[in-house]
Coordinates of N, CA and C and ligand atoms in Angstrom, one line a residue:
X13 N -5.8 -19.1 -13.7 CA -6.4 -18.1 -12.7 C -6.0 -18.4 -11.3
X14 N -5.7 -17.4 -10.6 CA -5.3 -17.6 -9.1 C -6.5 -17.4 -8.3
X15 N -6.6 -18.2 -7.2 CA -7.7 -18.0 -6.2 C -7.4 -16.8 -5.4
X16 N -8.4 -16.4 -4.6 CA -8.2 -15.2 -3.8 C -7.1 -15.4 -2.7
X17 N -7.0 -16.6 -2.2 CA -6.0 -16.9 -1.2 C -4.6 -16.8 -1.9
X18 N -4.5 -17.4 -3.1 CA -3.2 -17.3 -3.8 C -2.9 -15.8 -4.1
X19 N -3.9 -15.1 -4.5 CA -3.7 -13.6 -4.8 C -3.2 -12.9 -3.6
X20 N -3.7 -13.2 -2.4 CA -3.2 -12.5 -1.2 C -1.7 -12.8 -1.0
X21 N -1.3 -14.1 -1.2 CA 0.1 -14.4 -1.0 C 0.9 -13.7 -2.1
X22 N 0.5 -13.7 -3.3 CA 1.3 -13.0 -4.4 C 1.5 -11.6 -4.1
X23 N 0.4 -10.9 -3.6 CA 0.4 -9.5 -3.2 C 1.4 -9.3 -2.1
X24 N 1.4 -10.2 -1.1 CA 2.3 -10.0 0.1 C 3.8 -10.2 -0.4
X25 N 4.0 -11.1 -1.3 CA 5.4 -11.3 -1.8 C 5.9 -10.1 -2.6
X26 N 5.0 -9.6 -3.5 CA 5.3 -8.4 -4.2 C 5.7 -7.2 -3.3
X27 N 4.8 -7.0 -2.3 CA 5.1 -5.9 -1.3 C 6.4 -6.1 -0.7
X28 N 6.7 -7.3 -0.2 CA 8.0 -7.5 0.4 C 9.2 -7.4 -0.5
X29 N 9.1 -7.9 -1.7 CA 10.2 -7.7 -2.7 C 10.4 -6.2 -3.0
X30 N 9.3 -5.4 -3.1 CA 9.4 -4.0 -3.4 C 9.9 -3.2 -2.3
X31 N 9.6 -3.6 -1.0 CA 10.0 -2.8 0.1 C 11.3 -3.3 0.8
X32 N 11.5 -4.6 0.8 CA 12.7 -5.2 1.5 C 13.7 -5.8 0.5
X33 N 13.4 -5.9 -0.7 CA 14.3 -6.5 -1.7 C 14.1 -7.9 -1.9
X34 N 13.5 -8.6 -0.9 CA 13.2 -10.1 -1.1 C 12.2 -10.5 0.0
X35 N 11.5 -11.6 -0.3 CA 10.5 -12.1 0.6 C 11.0 -13.4 1.2
X36 N 10.8 -13.6 2.5 CA 11.1 -14.9 3.1 C 9.8 -15.5 3.6
X37 N 9.8 -16.8 3.9 CA 8.7 -17.5 4.5 C 8.3 -16.8 5.8
X38 N 9.3 -16.5 6.6 CA 9.0 -15.8 7.9 C 8.3 -14.5 7.7
X39 N 8.8 -13.7 6.7 CA 8.2 -12.3 6.5 C 6.7 -12.5 6.0
X40 N 6.5 -13.4 5.1 CA 5.2 -13.6 4.6 C 4.2 -14.1 5.7
X41 N 4.7 -15.0 6.6 CA 3.9 -15.5 7.7 C 3.6 -14.3 8.6
X42 N 4.5 -13.4 8.8 CA 4.2 -12.3 9.7 C 3.2 -11.3 9.1
X43 N 3.4 -11.1 7.8 CA 2.5 -10.2 7.1 C 1.1 -10.7 7.0
X44 N 1.0 -12.0 6.8 CA -0.4 -12.5 6.6 C -0.9 -13.2 7.9
X45 N -0.1 -13.1 9.0 CA -0.5 -13.6 10.3 C -0.9 -15.1 10.2
X46 N 0.1 -15.8 9.6 CA -0.1 -17.3 9.4 C 1.2 -18.0 10.0
X47 N 1.1 -19.3 10.1 CA 2.3 -20.0 10.6 C 3.2 -20.3 9.4
X48 N 4.5 -20.5 9.7 CA 5.5 -20.8 8.7 C 5.1 -22.0 7.9
X49 N 4.6 -23.0 8.6 CA 4.2 -24.3 8.0 C 3.2 -24.1 6.9
X50 N 2.2 -23.2 7.2 CA 1.1 -22.9 6.3 C 1.7 -22.2 5.0
X51 N 2.6 -21.3 5.3 CA 3.2 -20.5 4.2 C 4.0 -21.4 3.3
X52 N 4.8 -22.3 4.0 CA 5.7 -23.2 3.2 C 4.9 -24.1 2.2
X53 N 3.7 -24.6 2.7 CA 2.9 -25.4 1.9 C 2.4 -24.6 0.7
X54 N 2.0 -23.4 0.9 CA 1.5 -22.5 -0.2 C 2.7 -22.2 -1.1
X55 N 3.9 -22.0 -0.6 CA 5.0 -21.7 -1.5 C 5.3 -22.9 -2.5
X56 N 5.1 -24.1 -2.0 CA 5.3 -25.3 -2.8 C 4.2 -25.3 -3.9
X57 N 3.0 -25.0 -3.5 CA 1.9 -24.9 -4.4 C 2.1 -23.8 -5.5
X58 N 2.5 -22.6 -5.1 CA 2.7 -21.5 -6.1 C 3.8 -21.9 -7.0
X59 N 4.8 -22.6 -6.5 CA 5.9 -23.0 -7.3 C 5.5 -24.0 -8.4
X60 N 4.7 -24.9 -8.0 CA 4.1 -25.9 -8.9 C 3.3 -25.2 -10.0
X61 N 2.6 -24.1 -9.6 CA 1.8 -23.4 -10.6 C 2.7 -22.5 -11.5
X62 N 4.0 -22.4 -11.2 CA 4.9 -21.6 -12.0 C 4.8 -20.1 -11.7
X63 N 4.2 -19.8 -10.5 CA 4.1 -18.4 -10.2 C 5.3 -17.8 -9.4
X64 N 6.0 -18.7 -8.7 CA 7.2 -18.3 -8.0 C 8.3 -19.4 -8.2
X65 N 9.5 -18.9 -8.0 CA 10.6 -19.9 -7.9 C 10.8 -20.1 -6.4
X66 N 10.9 -21.3 -6.0 CA 11.0 -21.6 -4.5 C 11.9 -22.8 -4.3
X67 N 12.9 -22.6 -3.5 CA 13.8 -23.7 -3.1 C 13.8 -23.7 -1.6
X68 N 13.2 -24.7 -0.9 CA 13.1 -24.7 0.6 C 14.5 -24.3 1.2
X69 N 14.4 -23.5 2.2 CA 15.5 -23.0 3.0 C 16.5 -22.2 2.2
X70 N 16.3 -22.0 0.9 CA 17.2 -21.2 0.1 C 16.6 -19.8 -0.3
X71 N 15.3 -19.8 -0.6 CA 14.7 -18.6 -0.9 C 13.5 -18.7 -1.9
X72 N 12.9 -17.6 -2.2 CA 11.8 -17.6 -3.1 C 11.7 -16.3 -3.8
X73 N 11.1 -16.3 -5.0 CA 11.1 -15.1 -5.8 C 9.9 -15.2 -6.8
X74 N 9.2 -14.1 -7.0 CA 8.1 -14.1 -8.0 C 8.6 -14.4 -9.4
X75 N 8.0 -15.2 -10.1 CA 8.3 -15.4 -11.6 C 7.5 -14.3 -12.3
X76 N 7.8 -14.2 -13.6 CA 7.1 -13.1 -14.3 C 5.6 -13.2 -14.3
X77 N 5.0 -14.4 -14.4 CA 3.6 -14.6 -14.3 C 3.0 -14.2 -12.9
X78 N 3.8 -14.6 -11.9 CA 3.4 -14.4 -10.5 C 3.4 -12.9 -10.2
X79 N 4.4 -12.2 -10.8 CA 4.5 -10.8 -10.5 C 3.4 -10.0 -11.2
X80 N 3.1 -10.4 -12.5 CA 2.0 -9.8 -13.2 C 0.6 -10.0 -12.5
X81 N 0.4 -11.2 -12.0 CA -0.8 -11.6 -11.3 C -0.9 -10.7 -10.0
X82 N 0.2 -10.5 -9.3 CA 0.2 -9.7 -8.1 C -0.1 -8.2 -8.4
X83 N 0.5 -7.7 -9.5 CA 0.3 -6.3 -9.9 C -1.2 -6.1 -10.3
X84 N -1.8 -7.1 -10.9 CA -3.2 -7.0 -11.2 C -4.1 -6.8 -10.0
X85 N -3.8 -7.6 -8.9 CA -4.5 -7.4 -7.7 C -4.3 -6.1 -7.1
X86 N -3.1 -5.6 -7.1 CA -2.8 -4.3 -6.6 C -3.5 -3.2 -7.4
X87 N -3.5 -3.4 -8.7 CA -4.3 -2.4 -9.6 C -5.8 -2.4 -9.2
X88 N -6.3 -3.6 -9.0 CA -7.8 -3.7 -8.7 C -8.0 -3.0 -7.3
X89 N -7.1 -3.3 -6.3 CA -7.3 -2.8 -5.0 C -7.3 -1.2 -5.0
X90 N -6.3 -0.7 -5.7 CA -6.1 0.8 -5.7 C -7.2 1.5 -6.5
X91 N -7.6 0.9 -7.6 CA -8.7 1.6 -8.4 C -10.0 1.5 -7.6
X92 N -10.3 0.4 -6.9 CA -11.5 0.3 -6.2 C -11.5 1.3 -5.0
X93 N -10.4 1.5 -4.4 CA -10.3 2.5 -3.3 C -10.6 3.8 -3.8
X94 N -10.0 4.2 -5.0 CA -10.3 5.5 -5.6 C -11.7 5.7 -6.0
X95 N -12.3 4.6 -6.6 CA -13.7 4.6 -7.0 C -14.6 4.9 -5.8
X96 N -14.3 4.2 -4.7 CA -15.2 4.3 -3.5 C -15.1 5.7 -3.0
X97 N -13.9 6.3 -3.0 CA -13.7 7.7 -2.5 C -14.3 8.7 -3.5
X98 N -13.9 8.6 -4.8 CA -14.3 9.7 -5.7 C -15.7 9.6 -6.2
X99 N -16.2 8.4 -6.4 CA -17.5 8.3 -7.0 C -18.6 8.0 -5.9
X100 N -18.2 7.2 -5.0 CA -19.2 6.8 -4.0 C -19.1 7.6 -2.7
X101 N -18.1 8.5 -2.6 CA -18.0 9.4 -1.5 C -17.7 8.8 -0.1
X102 N -17.1 7.6 -0.2 CA -16.6 7.1 1.1 C -15.4 8.0 1.6
X103 N -15.1 7.9 2.9 CA -13.9 8.6 3.4 C -12.7 7.7 3.1
X104 N -11.5 8.3 3.0 CA -10.3 7.5 2.7 C -10.0 6.5 3.8
X105 N -10.5 6.8 5.0 CA -10.3 5.9 6.1 C -11.1 4.6 6.1
X106 N -12.1 4.6 5.2 CA -13.1 3.5 5.2 C -12.9 2.5 4.1
X107 N -12.0 2.8 3.1 CA -12.1 2.0 1.9 C -11.1 0.8 1.8
X108 N -10.1 0.7 2.7 CA -9.1 -0.4 2.6 C -9.8 -1.7 2.7
X109 N -10.5 -1.9 3.8 CA -11.1 -3.2 4.1 C -12.1 -3.6 3.0
X110 N -12.9 -2.6 2.5 CA -13.8 -2.9 1.4 C -13.0 -3.4 0.2
X111 N -11.9 -2.7 -0.1 CA -11.1 -3.1 -1.3 C -10.4 -4.5 -1.1
X112 N -10.1 -4.8 0.1 CA -9.5 -6.1 0.4 C -10.4 -7.3 -0.1
X113 N -11.7 -7.1 0.1 CA -12.7 -8.1 -0.4 C -12.9 -7.9 -1.9
X114 N -13.2 -6.7 -2.3 CA -13.6 -6.5 -3.7 C -12.6 -6.8 -4.7
X115 N -11.3 -6.7 -4.3 CA -10.2 -6.8 -5.2 C -10.1 -8.2 -5.9
X116 N -10.8 -9.2 -5.2 CA -10.8 -10.6 -5.7 C -12.0 -10.9 -6.6
X117 N -12.9 -10.0 -6.7 CA -14.2 -10.3 -7.4 C -14.6 -9.5 -8.6
X118 N -14.0 -8.3 -8.7 CA -14.4 -7.4 -9.8 C -13.8 -8.0 -11.1
X119 N -14.6 -8.0 -12.2 CA -14.1 -8.5 -13.5 C -13.3 -7.4 -14.2
X120 N -12.5 -7.9 -15.2 CA -11.7 -6.9 -15.9 C -12.6 -5.8 -16.6
X121 N -13.7 -6.3 -17.1 CA -14.6 -5.3 -17.7 C -15.1 -4.2 -16.8
X122 N -15.6 -4.6 -15.6 CA -16.0 -3.7 -14.6 C -14.9 -2.8 -14.2
X123 N -13.7 -3.3 -14.0 CA -12.6 -2.5 -13.6 C -12.2 -1.5 -14.6
X124 N -12.2 -1.9 -15.9 CA -11.9 -1.0 -16.9 C -12.9 0.2 -17.0
X125 N -14.2 -0.1 -16.7 CA -15.2 0.9 -16.7 C -15.0 1.9 -15.6
X126 N -14.6 1.3 -14.4 CA -14.3 2.2 -13.3 C -13.1 3.1 -13.6
X127 N -12.1 2.5 -14.2 CA -10.8 3.2 -14.6 C -11.2 4.4 -15.5
X128 N -12.1 4.1 -16.5 CA -12.5 5.1 -17.5 C -13.3 6.2 -16.8
X129 N -14.2 5.9 -15.9 CA -15.0 6.9 -15.1 C -14.1 7.8 -14.3
X130 N -13.0 7.2 -13.8 CA -12.1 8.0 -13.0 C -11.1 8.8 -13.8
X131 N -11.1 8.6 -15.1 CA -10.2 9.4 -16.0 C -8.8 8.8 -16.0
X132 N -8.7 7.4 -16.0 CA -7.4 6.7 -16.0 C -6.4 7.3 -15.0
X133 N -6.7 7.2 -13.7 CA -5.9 7.8 -12.7 C -4.6 7.1 -12.5
X134 N -3.6 7.8 -11.9 CA -2.3 7.2 -11.7 C -2.0 6.9 -10.2
X135 N -2.8 7.5 -9.3 CA -2.6 7.3 -7.9 C -3.9 7.1 -7.1
X136 N -3.8 6.2 -6.1 CA -5.0 6.0 -5.3 C -5.2 7.1 -4.2
X137 N -6.3 7.0 -3.4 CA -6.6 8.1 -2.5 C -5.5 8.3 -1.4
X138 N -4.7 7.3 -1.2 CA -3.6 7.3 -0.2 C -2.3 7.7 -0.8
X139 N -2.3 8.0 -2.1 CA -1.0 8.4 -2.7 C -0.2 7.3 -3.3
X140 N -0.7 6.1 -3.2 CA 0.0 4.9 -3.8 C -0.2 4.9 -5.3
X141 N 0.8 4.6 -6.1 CA 0.7 4.5 -7.5 C -0.2 3.3 -8.0
X142 N -1.0 3.5 -9.0 CA -1.8 2.4 -9.5 C -1.1 1.8 -10.7
X143 N -0.8 0.5 -10.7 CA -0.1 -0.2 -11.8 C -1.0 0.0 -13.1
X144 N -0.4 0.2 -14.2 CA -1.2 0.4 -15.4 C -1.7 -0.9 -16.0
X145 N -2.5 -0.9 -17.1 CA -3.1 -2.2 -17.6 C -2.1 -3.2 -18.0
X146 N -0.8 -2.8 -18.3 CA 0.2 -3.8 -18.6 C 1.0 -4.2 -17.4
X147 N 0.6 -3.8 -16.2 CA 1.3 -4.2 -15.0 C 2.5 -3.3 -14.7
X148 N 2.6 -2.1 -15.3 CA 3.7 -1.3 -15.1 C 3.4 -0.4 -13.8
X149 N 4.3 -0.5 -12.8 CA 4.2 0.2 -11.6 C 5.3 1.2 -11.4
X150 N 5.0 2.5 -11.3 CA 6.0 3.5 -11.1 C 6.0 3.8 -9.6
X151 N 7.1 3.4 -8.9 CA 7.1 3.6 -7.5 C 7.3 5.1 -7.2
X152 N 6.7 5.5 -6.1 CA 6.8 6.9 -5.6 C 8.0 7.1 -4.8
X153 N 8.8 8.1 -5.1 CA 10.0 8.4 -4.4 C 9.7 9.2 -3.2
X154 N 9.9 8.6 -2.0 CA 9.5 9.3 -0.7 C 10.2 8.7 0.4
X155 N 10.3 9.5 1.5 CA 10.9 9.0 2.8 C 9.9 8.8 3.9
X156 N 10.1 7.8 4.8 CA 9.3 7.7 5.9 C 9.4 8.9 6.8
X157 N 8.3 9.4 7.3 CA 8.3 10.6 8.1 C 9.1 10.3 9.4
X158 N 9.1 9.0 9.8 CA 9.8 8.7 11.1 C 11.4 8.8 10.9
X159 N 11.8 8.8 9.6 CA 13.2 8.8 9.3 C 13.8 10.2 9.1
X160 N 13.0 11.1 8.8 CA 13.5 12.4 8.3 C 13.9 13.3 9.5
X161 N 14.8 14.3 9.2 CA 15.2 15.3 10.2 C 14.3 16.5 10.2
X162 N 14.5 17.4 11.0 CA 13.7 18.6 11.1 C 13.8 19.4 9.8
X163 N 12.7 20.0 9.3 CA 12.7 20.7 8.0 C 11.3 20.7 7.4
X164 N 11.2 21.1 6.2 CA 9.9 21.3 5.5 C 9.6 20.2 4.6
X165 N 8.3 19.6 4.7 CA 8.0 18.4 3.9 C 6.6 18.5 3.4
X166 N 6.3 17.6 2.4 CA 5.0 17.5 1.8 C 4.6 16.1 1.9
X167 N 3.3 15.8 2.2 CA 2.8 14.4 2.3 C 2.7 13.8 0.9
X168 N 3.3 12.7 0.7 CA 3.3 12.0 -0.6 C 2.3 10.8 -0.6
X169 N 2.4 10.0 0.4 CA 1.5 8.9 0.6 C 1.4 8.5 2.1
X170 N 0.3 7.9 2.4 CA 0.0 7.4 3.7 C -0.5 6.0 3.7
X171 N 0.0 5.2 4.6 CA -0.4 3.8 4.6 C -2.0 3.7 4.7
X172 N -2.5 2.8 3.9 CA -4.0 2.7 3.8 C -4.6 1.8 4.9
X173 N -3.7 1.2 5.7 CA -4.2 0.1 6.6 C -4.6 0.6 7.9
X174 N -4.2 1.8 8.3 CA -4.5 2.2 9.7 C -5.5 3.4 9.6
X175 N -6.8 3.0 9.9 CA -7.9 4.0 9.7 C -7.8 5.0 10.8
X176 N -7.2 4.7 12.0 CA -7.1 5.7 13.0 C -6.2 6.9 12.6
X177 N -5.1 6.5 11.9 CA -4.2 7.6 11.4 C -4.9 8.4 10.3
X178 N -5.7 7.8 9.5 CA -6.3 8.5 8.4 C -7.4 9.4 9.0
X179 N -8.1 9.0 10.1 CA -9.1 9.8 10.7 C -8.4 11.0 11.4
X180 N -7.2 10.7 12.0 CA -6.5 11.8 12.7 C -6.0 12.8 11.7
X181 N -5.6 12.4 10.5 CA -5.2 13.3 9.5 C -6.4 14.2 9.0
X182 N -7.6 13.5 8.9 CA -8.8 14.2 8.6 C -9.1 15.4 9.6
X183 N -9.0 15.0 10.9 CA -9.2 16.0 11.9 C -8.3 17.2 11.8
X184 N -7.0 16.9 11.5 CA -6.0 17.9 11.4 C -6.0 18.6 10.0
X185 N -6.8 18.1 9.1 CA -6.9 18.8 7.8 C -5.6 18.5 7.0
X186 N -4.9 17.5 7.3 CA -3.7 17.2 6.5 C -4.0 16.1 5.5
X187 N -3.7 16.5 4.2 CA -4.0 15.6 3.1 C -2.8 15.3 2.2
X188 N -3.0 14.4 1.2 CA -1.9 14.2 0.3 C -1.6 15.5 -0.4
X189 N -0.3 15.9 -0.4 CA 0.1 17.1 -1.0 C 0.2 18.2 0.0
X190 N -0.3 18.0 1.2 CA -0.3 19.0 2.3 C 1.2 19.2 2.8
X191 N 1.5 20.5 3.1 CA 2.8 20.8 3.5 C 2.9 21.1 5.0
X192 N 4.0 20.8 5.7 CA 4.2 21.1 7.1 C 5.7 21.1 7.4
X193 N 6.0 21.5 8.6 CA 7.3 21.6 9.1 C 7.5 20.6 10.2
X194 N 8.6 19.8 10.2 CA 8.9 19.0 11.3 C 9.8 19.9 12.2
X195 N 9.1 20.4 13.3 CA 9.8 21.4 14.1 C 10.7 20.8 15.2
X196 N 10.4 19.5 15.6 CA 11.2 18.9 16.7 C 11.1 17.4 16.5
X197 N 12.2 16.7 16.8 CA 12.1 15.3 16.7 C 12.8 14.8 18.0
X198 N 12.1 14.0 18.8 CA 12.6 13.5 20.0 C 12.7 12.0 19.9
X199 N 13.8 11.5 19.5 CA 14.0 10.0 19.3 C 13.8 9.2 20.6
X200 N 14.3 9.8 21.7 CA 14.2 9.0 23.0 C 12.8 8.9 23.4
X201 N 12.0 9.9 23.2 CA 10.6 9.9 23.6 C 9.7 9.2 22.5
X202 N 10.3 9.1 21.3 CA 9.6 8.5 20.2 C 8.5 9.4 19.7
X203 N 8.8 10.7 19.7 CA 7.8 11.7 19.3 C 8.3 12.7 18.3
X204 N 7.4 13.1 17.4 CA 7.8 14.0 16.4 C 6.8 15.2 16.5
X205 N 7.3 16.4 16.4 CA 6.4 17.6 16.5 C 6.3 18.2 15.1
X206 N 5.1 18.4 14.6 CA 4.9 19.0 13.3 C 4.1 20.3 13.4
X207 N 4.4 21.2 12.5 CA 3.7 22.5 12.6 C 3.3 23.0 11.2
X208 N 2.1 23.6 11.1 CA 1.6 24.1 9.8 C 1.2 25.5 10.0
X209 N 1.8 26.4 9.1 CA 1.4 27.8 9.1 C 1.6 28.3 10.6
X210 N 0.6 29.1 11.0 CA 0.7 29.7 12.4 C 0.1 28.8 13.4
X211 N -0.4 27.6 13.0 CA -1.1 26.8 14.0 C -0.3 26.2 15.1
X212 N -0.9 25.7 16.1 CA -0.2 25.1 17.2 C 0.5 23.8 16.7
X213 N 1.6 23.5 17.4 CA 2.3 22.2 17.0 C 1.5 21.0 17.3
X214 N 1.6 20.0 16.4 CA 1.0 18.7 16.7 C 2.0 17.7 17.0
X215 N 1.7 16.8 17.9 CA 2.6 15.7 18.3 C 2.2 14.4 17.7
X216 N 3.1 13.7 17.2 CA 2.8 12.4 16.5 C 3.9 11.4 17.0
X217 N 3.4 10.2 17.3 CA 4.3 9.2 17.7 C 5.1 8.7 16.5
X218 N 6.4 8.3 16.7 CA 7.2 7.9 15.6 C 6.7 6.6 14.9
X219 N 5.9 5.8 15.7 CA 5.4 4.6 15.0 C 4.3 5.0 14.0
X220 N 3.4 5.9 14.3 CA 2.5 6.4 13.4 C 3.2 7.2 12.2
X221 N 4.2 8.0 12.6 CA 4.9 8.8 11.6 C 5.5 7.8 10.5
X222 N 5.8 6.6 11.0 CA 6.4 5.6 10.1 C 5.4 5.1 9.0
X223 N 4.2 5.5 9.2 CA 3.2 5.1 8.2 C 2.9 6.2 7.2
X224 N 3.6 7.3 7.4 CA 3.4 8.5 6.4 C 4.7 8.6 5.7
X225 N 4.6 9.0 4.4 CA 5.8 9.1 3.5 C 5.8 10.5 2.9
X226 N 6.9 11.2 3.0 CA 7.0 12.6 2.6 C 8.2 12.8 1.6
X227 N 8.1 14.0 1.0 CA 9.2 14.5 0.3 C 9.6 15.9 0.8
X228 N 10.8 16.3 0.6 CA 11.3 17.6 1.0 C 10.7 18.7 0.2
X229 N 10.4 19.8 0.8 CA 9.8 20.9 0.0 C 10.9 21.9 -0.3
Ligands
ZN1 ZN1 -5.9 -0.4 0.6

């Protein structure tokens, strides 16, 4: 069994491998807001436990067991978020921090009951895919809103970590599946203008837009 600290490291490595192709000590330190020295010590420890392959200054990689352990935590996190929203009526902007704590303590039995109550869902409230019980994760094909050109798009997923963005989307009535037009993109000013139906255009900073993922309509 992995401790909650170990689980957070495994989750960070999984995230980096899936988004950047590989994790480095420096990236993990940045993601978890720790020093490289602290991360290096933990890499040696996770390597001794057989959860990662780690050669100092050469690189690191999740081993099969480490990857499965990480996917289990991601599954718990996302199912808990959905449970809090669907069953307990939390707002989607409120659930990430709760899930960060609860993901380390719910039992497999409790989680399976939650999964059943939710009808074995495939996506969390922010549009992220939920790994299945065997640890199979189907990644969602989407582009960062900060990267796309002018045109028509649909919201596929939104980063769960920035509650200000989620509240802003609430105010504007923009949800997962919601459609809009990128009517103007000003790279120099770092601003994106989006429009929905006949409504007035909304301005969004490219940094925030980078936390939203869309597909072309
Ligand atoms: Zn979350």
